[in-house]
Amino acid sequence: MNANHPDLKRMTPPKLSLGDRLYVPQVIAGLAVTARHMAGVVFGDSAITVQYPEDQHIPSPNYRGVHRLNKDESGRVKCVACMLCSTACPAHCIDIVGTTAPETELWGDREKYPASFVIDELRCIFCGMCEEACPVEAIELTGLYDLTGLSREQMIFDKTKLLSVFDLTKDAEPMRYGSPPSRPTSSTELVRDSI
Amino acid sequence: MWAIIGIVLKIGVVVGLMQGTVAYLILVERKVAAYAQDRIGPNRAGRHLTLPFGIKINLPFGLLQPIADGAKMVLKEDVVPTYVDKPLYILAPMIAIIAATLGFAVVPFGPVGPGQVMQFQIAPGVDIGIVYVFAIGSLAVYGVVLAGYASNNKYSFLGGLRSSAQLISYEVPLGMSILGMVLLAGSLDLGKIMAWQDQHVWGIVAQPIGFLLFLVSGFAETNRLPFDLPESEQELVGGFHTEYSAMKFGMFFLGEYMHVITVSYLTVILFLGGWDFPGLSVEQTGLLSAILKVLVTAGKVSFMIFLIMWIRWTLPRFRYDQLMDLAWKSLVPLALVNLVATAGIIQLIRG
Ligand code: SF4
Ligand code: SF4
């Protein structure tokens, strides 16, 4: 394509009027905008700040926070140890040891279950791939965002901890139950309990 | 003897007040920034405070934040990278803060002149007043340039380069913008310029173009947005102070805010009448009027400082070529025209 090709569009910079080139009217208009915002915060209540930790931010339903392992009606872990989530995980932070389900009455209809299910929450990038890969909706990302711990070991969540996240959030998950949490739950409490 | 003690006391009080004000200006700046962005800003420090004897108080607006900030600055690890040019690296922040402090020496923060109860100026009666301020103010550029050079870091170096070019360019319109006022008042002494404004009109009325030029160049001189190219966090990761940490960084910061205070005082003195207010005049020399005048000046200065912050959170940064264009193609010619016109008119009127 040469320089005078008819399809080439020529762009000219917009012509500035005298007022634009003087800057001053534009600057004053800009000052008016910020003044409106400042007045809104000082005299009105247009500030969008959430006073954490007194007020808790409620994330949107599809927020991707700490994982949980779901339980079924009889209280068993839903996971069937198919390894799809750990295969899908781009951060390689899920470690599952599957084992044959015991032939008791409780586990009679299941072939496998995870003997150990560990997620390294520090390595996780909270992409949600595990959630999407799971064929039985056993692993889910909850709305808990304040994930803190005192050591790296504390941040490696094992099966018990992941199941307790389910107990903590099962009534609070707006995604599933359609109602916002009655009181904000905190995963910090969780970590503290299990030191 | 007593005179010396008085002067030392005055220096102590003024410098101490300046430092305190600077600490609180940082809080104000953060508050203004927050408000302009629909946030609340620091509001925790000072809440639920228990004083000795079990007195509980609740300070609003995070009023103790400056103490927290200062403690942070002092207690942080002071990293000196191995590759820097050490003597210059340590000298640079000192120059920045010393130049900023010295500049204030001849700025009258209240009434000055014969017959006043007290000279509200550290070094009263300096005939070249304003020239001294500019001379010292230009020294501040050494702080920035040396910091950029000594850091031995490309970002810092670019910041230093930009700063030298910018400050030298804007010195020219800055100096010329005040000449109109100097011609009108017939003196370089800031006290006499204020007295002239009291007897005639405020500088902003007599010299509107001069006011605008001074304001713009003053912004550039203080390295504040929209002229903070030497720092520009986004392109130069902090520019000249990239390698500085802890109190050395804090000193640059203090220097910048002191500069803001000085420029605000100069603007008020040169163009907004200084202590001039309906009901106050040069003839009053009593203590009460002196206090009133100091307060009036401080009030006007507060407004100027707020304006400077307000502009910072409104305007984006200039591009480098725009910056140079603005100085050499607009401000300098405009200042010249203004100067010639003022001189001509004065000549015609006074004959
Ligand atoms: S959210 Fe992403 S990174 Fe985290 S465990 Fe699931 S798949 Fe892995
Ligand atoms: S959580 Fe889901 S995807 Fe992962 S192993 Fe269990 S059943 Fe499979």
Coordinates of C-alpha atoms in Angstrom, one line a residue, chain B residues 135-285:
Chain B
A135 CA 18.2 33.1 43.9
I136 CA 17.8 30.7 46.8
G137 CA 14.9 29.0 45.0
S138 CA 17.0 28.3 42.0
L139 CA 19.5 26.5 44.3
A140 CA 16.9 23.9 45.0
V141 CA 17.4 22.6 41.5
Y142 CA 20.9 21.5 42.6
G143 CA 19.2 19.1 45.1
V144 CA 17.2 17.5 42.3
V145 CA 19.9 17.4 39.7
L146 CA 22.5 16.0 42.2
A147 CA 20.0 13.5 43.4
G148 CA 19.4 12.3 39.9
Y149 CA 23.1 12.2 39.1
A150 CA 24.3 10.6 42.3
S151 CA 21.7 7.9 42.2
N152 CA 23.5 6.3 39.2
N153 CA 20.2 5.2 37.9
K154 CA 18.8 6.0 34.5
Y155 CA 15.3 6.9 35.7
S156 CA 16.7 9.2 38.3
F157 CA 19.1 10.7 35.8
L158 CA 16.3 11.4 33.4
G159 CA 14.4 13.0 36.2
G160 CA 17.3 15.2 37.1
L161 CA 17.8 16.2 33.5
R162 CA 14.2 17.1 33.1
S163 CA 14.2 19.1 36.3
S164 CA 17.2 21.2 35.3
A165 CA 15.7 22.0 31.9
Q166 CA 12.3 22.8 33.4
L167 CA 13.5 24.9 36.3
I168 CA 15.8 26.9 34.1
S169 CA 13.0 27.5 31.5
Y170 CA 10.5 28.6 34.1
E171 CA 12.8 30.8 36.0
V172 CA 12.6 33.2 33.1
P173 CA 8.9 33.9 33.0
L174 CA 8.8 33.7 36.8
G175 CA 11.3 36.5 37.1
M176 CA 9.6 38.6 34.4
S177 CA 6.1 38.1 35.7
I178 CA 6.8 40.0 38.9
L179 CA 8.7 42.8 37.2
G180 CA 5.3 44.5 36.5
M181 CA 4.5 44.6 40.2
V182 CA 8.0 45.8 41.0
L183 CA 7.7 48.6 38.5
L184 CA 4.3 49.6 39.9
A185 CA 5.5 49.6 43.6
G186 CA 8.9 51.0 42.7
S187 CA 10.6 48.6 45.0
L188 CA 11.9 45.0 45.3
D189 CA 11.1 45.0 49.0
L190 CA 8.1 42.7 49.6
G191 CA 6.9 44.9 52.4
K192 CA 6.8 48.0 50.2
I193 CA 4.9 46.0 47.5
M194 CA 2.3 45.1 50.1
A195 CA 2.0 48.7 51.2
W196 CA 1.6 49.8 47.6
Q197 CA -1.3 47.3 47.2
D198 CA -2.9 48.6 50.3
Q199 CA -2.8 52.2 49.0
H200 CA -3.9 51.3 45.4
V201 CA -5.3 48.0 44.2
W202 CA -4.4 44.4 44.6
G203 CA -1.8 43.1 42.2
I204 CA -4.2 40.7 40.6
V205 CA -6.3 43.6 39.4
A206 CA -3.3 45.7 38.3
Q207 CA -1.4 42.8 36.8
P208 CA -3.8 40.0 35.8
I209 CA -1.5 38.6 33.2
G210 CA 1.5 38.8 35.6
F211 CA -0.6 36.9 38.2
L212 CA -1.3 34.1 35.8
L213 CA 2.2 33.9 34.6
F214 CA 3.5 33.8 38.2
L215 CA 1.1 31.1 39.1
V216 CA 2.0 28.9 36.2
S217 CA 5.7 29.4 36.6
G218 CA 5.4 29.0 40.4
F219 CA 3.8 25.6 39.9
A220 CA 6.6 24.6 37.6
E221 CA 9.2 25.8 40.2
T222 CA 7.7 23.7 43.0
N223 CA 7.6 20.6 40.8
R224 CA 4.0 20.2 41.5
L225 CA 1.5 18.7 39.1
P226 CA 0.8 19.4 36.3
F227 CA 4.6 20.1 36.1
D228 CA 6.0 17.3 38.1
L229 CA 8.0 15.8 35.2
P230 CA 11.1 15.3 37.3
E231 CA 9.2 12.8 39.5
S232 CA 6.4 11.4 37.2
E233 CA 5.7 8.2 39.0
Q234 CA 4.3 6.6 35.9
E235 CA 7.2 7.0 33.5
L236 CA 10.2 7.5 35.7
V237 CA 9.1 5.5 38.8
G238 CA 9.6 8.5 41.0
G239 CA 12.3 10.2 39.0
F240 CA 15.1 11.8 41.0
H241 CA 14.0 10.2 44.3
T242 CA 13.7 6.6 43.1
E243 CA 16.7 5.5 45.0
Y244 CA 15.9 7.4 48.2
S245 CA 14.2 5.9 51.2
A246 CA 13.2 6.8 54.7
M247 CA 14.1 10.3 55.9
K248 CA 16.2 11.2 52.9
F249 CA 13.0 10.8 50.8
G250 CA 11.2 12.6 53.5
M251 CA 13.5 15.6 53.2
F252 CA 12.7 15.9 49.5
F253 CA 9.1 15.8 50.4
L254 CA 9.5 18.4 53.2
G255 CA 11.4 20.6 50.7
E256 CA 8.7 20.4 48.2
Y257 CA 6.0 21.4 50.6
M258 CA 8.1 24.3 52.0
H259 CA 8.5 25.4 48.5
V260 CA 4.7 25.3 48.1
I261 CA 4.3 27.4 51.2
T262 CA 6.9 30.0 50.0
V263 CA 5.3 30.2 46.6
S264 CA 1.9 30.6 48.1
Y265 CA 3.2 33.4 50.3
L266 CA 4.8 35.1 47.4
T267 CA 1.7 34.9 45.3
V268 CA -0.4 36.3 48.2
I269 CA 2.2 39.1 48.9
L270 CA 2.7 40.1 45.2
F271 CA -0.8 39.7 43.8
L272 CA -3.4 39.2 46.5
G273 CA -2.5 42.2 48.7
G274 CA -0.6 40.3 51.4
W275 CA -2.2 41.4 54.7
D276 CA -4.4 43.9 53.0
F277 CA -8.1 43.6 53.9
P278 CA -10.9 46.1 54.1
G279 CA -10.3 47.9 57.4
L280 CA -6.6 47.2 57.6
S281 CA -4.0 49.7 56.4
V282 CA -0.3 50.5 56.6
E283 CA -0.9 53.3 59.1
Q284 CA -2.1 50.9 61.8
T285 CA 0.9 49.7 63.9

